[in-house]
PDB file of C-alpha atoms in Angstrom:
ATOM      1  CA  MET A 399     100.909 -16.767 141.416  1.00  0.00           C
ATOM      2  CA  ALA A 400      97.838 -13.772 140.390  1.00  0.00           C
ATOM      3  CA  SER A 401      98.671 -10.237 138.931  1.00  0.00           C
ATOM      4  CA  THR A 402      97.585  -6.733 140.176  1.00  0.00           C
ATOM      5  CA  ALA A 403      94.735  -7.110 137.631  1.00  0.00           C
ATOM      6  CA  ASP A 404      93.491  -9.988 139.728  1.00  0.00           C
ATOM      7  CA  ILE A 405      92.713  -7.107 142.800  1.00  0.00           C
ATOM      8  CA  LYS A 406      88.940  -7.028 143.610  1.00  0.00           C
ATOM      9  CA  ASN A 407      87.264  -5.961 147.066  1.00  0.00           C
ATOM     10  CA  GLY A 408      87.083  -9.006 149.312  1.00  0.00           C
ATOM     11  CA  VAL A 409      90.332 -11.018 147.570  1.00  0.00           C
ATOM     12  CA  VAL A 410      92.590 -12.109 150.766  1.00  0.00           C
ATOM     13  CA  ILE A 411      96.261 -11.700 149.720  1.00  0.00           C
ATOM     14  CA  LYS A 412      99.997 -12.492 151.311  1.00  0.00           C
ATOM     15  CA  ILE A 413     102.301 -10.511 152.390  1.00  0.00           C
ATOM     16  CA  ASP A 414     105.317 -11.108 154.409  1.00  0.00           C
ATOM     17  CA  GLY A 415     103.645 -14.558 155.734  1.00  0.00           C
ATOM     18  CA  GLN A 416     100.501 -12.151 156.789  1.00  0.00           C
ATOM     19  CA  LEU A 417      96.720 -12.664 155.367  1.00  0.00           C
ATOM     20  CA  TRP A 418      95.527  -9.234 154.071  1.00  0.00           C
ATOM     21  CA  SER A 419      91.984  -8.659 153.044  1.00  0.00           C
ATOM     22  CA  VAL A 420      91.460  -5.924 150.237  1.00  0.00           C
ATOM     23  CA  VAL A 421      88.974  -3.210 151.315  1.00  0.00           C
ATOM     24  CA  GLU A 422      89.520  -1.273 148.531  1.00  0.00           C
ATOM     25  CA  PHE A 423      91.080  -0.511 145.536  1.00  0.00           C
ATOM     26  CA  GLN A 424      91.842   1.935 142.678  1.00  0.00           C
ATOM     27  CA  HIS A 425      93.739   1.530 139.494  1.00  0.00           C
ATOM     28  CA  VAL A 426      95.462   4.673 138.526  1.00  0.00           C
ATOM     29  CA  LYS A 427      96.579   5.438 134.611  1.00  0.00           C
ATOM     30  CA  PRO A 428      98.457   8.410 134.802  1.00  0.00           C
ATOM     31  CA  GLY A 429      99.164  10.413 132.041  1.00  0.00           C
ATOM     32  CA  LYS A 430     102.743  10.316 132.408  1.00  0.00           C
ATOM     33  CA  GLY A 431     104.800   7.197 133.756  1.00  0.00           C
ATOM     34  CA  GLY A 432     103.454   3.563 134.472  1.00  0.00           C
ATOM     35  CA  ALA A 433      99.904   2.255 135.839  1.00  0.00           C
ATOM     36  CA  PHE A 434      99.677   1.635 139.039  1.00  0.00           C
ATOM     37  CA  VAL A 435      97.340  -0.195 141.880  1.00  0.00           C
ATOM     38  CA  ARG A 436      96.392   1.876 144.974  1.00  0.00           C
ATOM     39  CA  THR A 437      94.669  -0.728 147.781  1.00  0.00           C
ATOM     40  CA  LYS A 438      93.699  -0.070 151.367  1.00  0.00           C
ATOM     41  CA  LEU A 439      94.402  -3.582 153.090  1.00  0.00           C
ATOM     42  CA  LYS A 440      93.034  -4.876 156.037  1.00  0.00           C
ATOM     43  CA  ASN A 441      94.938  -7.723 158.385  1.00  0.00           C
ATOM     44  CA  VAL A 442      93.060 -10.307 158.974  1.00  0.00           C
ATOM     45  CA  VAL A 443      94.021 -11.580 161.896  1.00  0.00           C
ATOM     46  CA  SER A 444      94.612  -8.310 163.852  1.00  0.00           C
ATOM     47  CA  GLY A 445      92.059  -5.860 161.552  1.00  0.00           C
ATOM     48  CA  LYS A 446      95.093  -3.357 161.802  1.00  0.00           C
ATOM     49  CA  THR A 447      94.690  -1.099 157.983  1.00  0.00           C
ATOM     50  CA  VAL A 448      97.080   0.302 155.715  1.00  0.00           C
ATOM     51  CA  ASP A 449      97.155   1.475 152.035  1.00  0.00           C
ATOM     52  CA  LYS A 450     100.180  -0.106 149.641  1.00  0.00           C
ATOM     53  CA  THR A 451     100.732   1.067 146.041  1.00  0.00           C
ATOM     54  CA  TYR A 452     101.552  -1.749 143.683  1.00  0.00           C
ATOM     55  CA  ASN A 453     103.029  -1.088 140.210  1.00  0.00           C
ATOM     56  CA  ALA A 454     100.418  -2.580 137.297  1.00  0.00           C
ATOM     57  CA  GLY A 455     101.265  -6.430 136.628  1.00  0.00           C
ATOM     58  CA  THR A 456     103.421  -6.790 139.622  1.00  0.00           C
ATOM     59  CA  LYS A 457     102.850 -10.567 140.701  1.00  0.00           C
ATOM     60  CA  ILE A 458     101.027 -11.144 144.047  1.00  0.00           C
ATOM     61  CA  GLU A 459     100.164 -14.216 146.555  1.00  0.00           C
ATOM     62  CA  VAL A 460      96.304 -14.850 146.291  1.00  0.00           C
ATOM     63  CA  GLU A 461      95.180 -17.062 149.288  1.00  0.00           C
ATOM     64  CA  ASN A 462      91.847 -19.103 149.234  1.00  0.00           C
ATOM     65  CA  VAL A 463      89.796 -17.967 152.065  1.00  0.00           C
ATOM     66  CA  ASP A 464      86.539 -19.924 152.417  1.00  0.00           C
ATOM     67  CA  ARG A 465      83.887 -18.260 154.646  1.00  0.00           C
ATOM     68  CA  ARG A 466      81.049 -20.989 155.863  1.00  0.00           C
ATOM     69  CA  ASP A 467      78.092 -21.109 157.917  1.00  0.00           C
ATOM     70  CA  TYR A 468      78.731 -22.647 161.541  1.00  0.00           C
ATOM     71  CA  THR A 469      76.177 -23.225 164.476  1.00  0.00           C
ATOM     72  CA  PHE A 470      77.993 -22.137 168.649  1.00  0.00           C
ATOM     73  CA  LEU A 471      77.404 -25.951 170.278  1.00  0.00           C
ATOM     74  CA  TYR A 472      79.860 -24.861 173.785  1.00  0.00           C
ATOM     75  CA  ASN A 473      82.689 -23.371 175.366  1.00  0.00           C
ATOM     76  CA  ASP A 474      84.862 -26.517 176.726  1.00  0.00           C
ATOM     77  CA  GLY A 475      87.472 -23.801 178.352  1.00  0.00           C
ATOM     78  CA  GLU A 476      90.168 -23.874 175.991  1.00  0.00           C
ATOM     79  CA  SER A 477      88.269 -23.276 172.630  1.00  0.00           C
ATOM     80  CA  PHE A 478      85.066 -22.982 171.582  1.00  0.00           C
ATOM     81  CA  VAL A 479      83.170 -25.930 169.219  1.00  0.00           C
ATOM     82  CA  PHE A 480      81.178 -24.985 166.311  1.00  0.00           C
ATOM     83  CA  MET A 481      79.379 -27.447 163.727  1.00  0.00           C
ATOM     84  CA  ASP A 482      79.107 -26.535 159.684  1.00  0.00           C
ATOM     85  CA  VAL A 483      75.364 -26.253 159.219  1.00  0.00           C
ATOM     86  CA  ALA A 484      76.503 -27.787 156.115  1.00  0.00           C
ATOM     87  CA  ASP A 485      77.816 -31.178 156.875  1.00  0.00           C
ATOM     88  CA  TYR A 486      78.141 -31.279 160.579  1.00  0.00           C
ATOM     89  CA  ASP A 487      81.140 -31.927 161.201  1.00  0.00           C
ATOM     90  CA  GLN A 488      83.246 -29.638 164.132  1.00  0.00           C
ATOM     91  CA  ILE A 489      85.824 -27.547 164.687  1.00  0.00           C
ATOM     92  CA  ASN A 490      87.391 -26.268 167.522  1.00  0.00           C
ATOM     93  CA  VAL A 491      88.474 -22.595 167.419  1.00  0.00           C
ATOM     94  CA  SER A 492      90.785 -20.859 170.012  1.00  0.00           C
ATOM     95  CA  ILE A 493      90.046 -18.257 172.216  1.00  0.00           C
ATOM     96  CA  ALA A 494      92.387 -15.919 170.751  1.00  0.00           C
ATOM     97  CA  THR A 495      90.577 -16.495 167.266  1.00  0.00           C
ATOM     98  CA  VAL A 496      86.711 -15.896 168.538  1.00  0.00           C
ATOM     99  CA  GLY A 497      88.088 -12.504 170.401  1.00  0.00           C
ATOM    100  CA  ASP A 498      85.435 -10.104 171.124  1.00  0.00           C
ATOM    101  CA  ALA A 499      82.560 -12.407 169.471  1.00  0.00           C
ATOM    102  CA  ALA A 500      82.873 -14.250 172.824  1.00  0.00           C
ATOM    103  CA  ASN A 501      80.593 -11.562 174.313  1.00  0.00           C
ATOM    104  CA  PHE A 502      77.675 -12.205 172.320  1.00  0.00           C
ATOM    105  CA  LEU A 503      78.072 -15.873 171.650  1.00  0.00           C
ATOM    106  CA  LEU A 504      75.103 -18.463 172.781  1.00  0.00           C
ATOM    107  CA  GLU A 505      74.359 -21.597 172.228  1.00  0.00           C
ATOM    108  CA  ASN A 506      72.724 -22.358 168.711  1.00  0.00           C
ATOM    109  CA  GLN A 507      73.675 -19.187 167.916  1.00  0.00           C
ATOM    110  CA  GLN A 508      74.552 -18.946 163.665  1.00  0.00           C
ATOM    111  CA  VAL A 509      78.062 -17.447 162.521  1.00  0.00           C
ATOM    112  CA  GLN A 510      80.432 -17.553 159.910  1.00  0.00           C
ATOM    113  CA  ILE A 511      83.930 -18.343 160.299  1.00  0.00           C
ATOM    114  CA  ALA A 512      86.812 -17.485 157.669  1.00  0.00           C
ATOM    115  CA  LEU A 513      89.090 -20.865 156.848  1.00  0.00           C
ATOM    116  CA  ASN A 514      92.087 -20.550 155.233  1.00  0.00           C
ATOM    117  CA  ASN A 515      93.756 -24.291 154.706  1.00  0.00           C
ATOM    118  CA  GLY A 516      91.288 -25.805 157.212  1.00  0.00           C
ATOM    119  CA  ASN A 517      92.571 -23.261 159.914  1.00  0.00           C
ATOM    120  CA  PRO A 518      90.120 -21.094 161.267  1.00  0.00           C
ATOM    121  CA  LEU A 519      91.095 -17.210 160.494  1.00  0.00           C
ATOM    122  CA  TYR A 520      88.174 -15.058 162.896  1.00  0.00           C
ATOM    123  CA  VAL A 521      84.431 -15.463 163.721  1.00  0.00           C
ATOM    124  CA  GLU A 522      82.112 -13.074 161.792  1.00  0.00           C
ATOM    125  CA  MET A 523      79.010 -12.573 163.863  1.00  0.00           C
ATOM    126  CA  PRO A 524      75.774 -10.817 162.422  1.00  0.00           C
ATOM    127  CA  ALA A 525      75.287  -7.291 163.239  1.00  0.00           C
ATOM    128  CA  SER A 526      73.227  -7.213 165.982  1.00  0.00           C
ATOM    129  CA  VAL A 527      72.144  -9.959 168.635  1.00  0.00           C
ATOM    130  CA  VAL A 528      69.076 -10.087 170.964  1.00  0.00           C
ATOM    131  CA  LEU A 529      70.545 -10.963 174.556  1.00  0.00           C
ATOM    132  CA  GLU A 530      68.321 -10.981 177.670  1.00  0.00           C
ATOM    133  CA  ILE A 531      69.643  -8.857 180.616  1.00  0.00           C
ATOM    134  CA  THR A 532      70.068 -10.762 183.794  1.00  0.00           C
ATOM    135  CA  TYR A 533      71.110  -8.094 185.999  1.00  0.00           C
ATOM    136  CA  THR A 534      71.023  -4.407 186.448  1.00  0.00           C
ATOM    137  CA  GLU A 535      70.173  -1.672 189.110  1.00  0.00           C
ATOM    138  CA  PRO A 536      66.310  -0.996 188.869  1.00  0.00           C
ATOM    139  CA  GLY A 537      65.505   2.122 187.748  1.00  0.00           C
ATOM    140  CA  LEU A 538      63.726   5.061 189.753  1.00  0.00           C
ATOM    141  CA  GLN A 539      60.711   6.535 189.908  1.00  0.00           C
ATOM    142  CA  GLY A 540      60.911   9.433 186.764  1.00  0.00           C
ATOM    143  CA  ASP A 541      63.499   7.891 184.839  1.00  0.00           C
ATOM    144  CA  ARG A 542      63.209   8.707 181.811  1.00  0.00           C
ATOM    145  CA  SER A 543      65.147   7.291 178.268  1.00  0.00           C
ATOM    146  CA  SER A 544      67.154  10.975 177.707  1.00  0.00           C
ATOM    147  CA  ALA A 545      68.215  10.920 181.550  1.00  0.00           C
ATOM    148  CA  GLY A 546      71.266   8.785 181.176  1.00  0.00           C
ATOM    149  CA  THR A 547      72.401   5.289 181.215  1.00  0.00           C
ATOM    150  CA  LYS A 548      73.724   2.215 183.947  1.00  0.00           C
ATOM    151  CA  PRO A 549      75.629  -0.992 183.623  1.00  0.00           C
ATOM    152  CA  ALA A 550      73.884  -4.345 182.773  1.00  0.00           C
ATOM    153  CA  THR A 551      74.802  -7.778 182.726  1.00  0.00           C
ATOM    154  CA  LEU A 552      73.856  -9.360 179.752  1.00  0.00           C
ATOM    155  CA  GLU A 553      73.299 -13.301 179.500  1.00  0.00           C
ATOM    156  CA  THR A 554      76.642 -14.246 178.160  1.00  0.00           C
ATOM    157  CA  GLY A 555      78.481 -12.496 181.234  1.00  0.00           C
ATOM    158  CA  TYR A 556      79.107  -9.210 179.201  1.00  0.00           C
ATOM    159  CA  GLU A 557      78.469  -5.603 180.561  1.00  0.00           C
ATOM    160  CA  ILE A 558      77.001  -2.862 178.417  1.00  0.00           C
ATOM    161  CA  GLN A 559      75.591   0.114 178.911  1.00  0.00           C
ATOM    162  CA  VAL A 560      71.621   0.853 178.878  1.00  0.00           C
ATOM    163  CA  PRO A 561      69.051   3.622 179.482  1.00  0.00           C
ATOM    164  CA  LEU A 562      67.595   3.700 183.150  1.00  0.00           C
ATOM    165  CA  PHE A 563      64.285   2.567 182.587  1.00  0.00           C
ATOM    166  CA  VAL A 564      65.521  -0.710 181.173  1.00  0.00           C
ATOM    167  CA  GLU A 565      64.856  -3.838 184.021  1.00  0.00           C
ATOM    168  CA  ALA A 566      66.389  -6.909 184.494  1.00  0.00           C
ATOM    169  CA  GLY A 567      64.740  -9.821 182.442  1.00  0.00           C
ATOM    170  CA  THR A 568      64.553  -7.143 179.721  1.00  0.00           C
ATOM    171  CA  LYS A 569      65.640  -8.454 176.257  1.00  0.00           C
ATOM    172  CA  VAL A 570      67.499  -6.187 174.106  1.00  0.00           C
ATOM    173  CA  LYS A 571      68.834  -5.907 170.898  1.00  0.00           C
ATOM    174  CA  VAL A 572      72.845  -5.362 171.203  1.00  0.00           C
ATOM    175  CA  ASP A 573      75.289  -4.138 168.320  1.00  0.00           C
ATOM    176  CA  THR A 574      78.264  -7.137 167.963  1.00  0.00           C
ATOM    177  CA  ARG A 575      80.714  -4.712 166.320  1.00  0.00           C
ATOM    178  CA  THR A 576      80.699  -1.983 169.307  1.00  0.00           C
ATOM    179  CA  GLY A 577      78.472  -3.106 172.526  1.00  0.00           C
ATOM    180  CA  ASP A 578      76.376  -0.675 172.462  1.00  0.00           C
ATOM    181  CA  TYR A 579      72.704  -1.052 173.524  1.00  0.00           C
ATOM    182  CA  LEU A 580      70.282  -1.055 170.255  1.00  0.00           C
ATOM    183  CA  GLY A 581      66.711  -0.932 171.612  1.00  0.00           C
ATOM    184  CA  ARG A 582      64.515  -3.607 173.492  1.00  0.00           C
ATOM    185  CA  VAL A 583      63.091  -6.351 171.854  1.00  0.00           C
ATOM    186  CA  ASN A 584      59.398  -7.709 172.511  1.00  0.00           C
TER     187      ASN A 584
END
């Protein structure tokens, strides 16, 4: 068991059987009364954010979370198979745990996986990835970058909005957090 003095950004604590990551914290010592710690916590699995206040010296349960680099190998239909970059061990990660990251995963893609006691908690993608557009409607003569957007299908099967001048076969940079088009890549 640890105390509130051990709270730092990025520390994962266990509350009522769920894992919460500390997004930000503040030690407060008012002029009157006891000191306390104000925290903003993010649920590791669901991503929900809550504010929680602890009295100074309160015991908390700190969990060990190991973030390791993995390479995506393939999807076997029931789970995604990743290989540890350091020791070449393979792990299966459920489709629910991978979540939205599946929209941007290609074979040999480098990702970080957070593990707690050997169980994968979530898959962390790079901020942006380069993917090829496999299908989009052809742009019309006179279409300019400020004219609007059209749907385009990426090589992973995910659909994003791109400017009208982008054609099929073009490599584009995509934000993995929002799914937004960031630009063309040569």
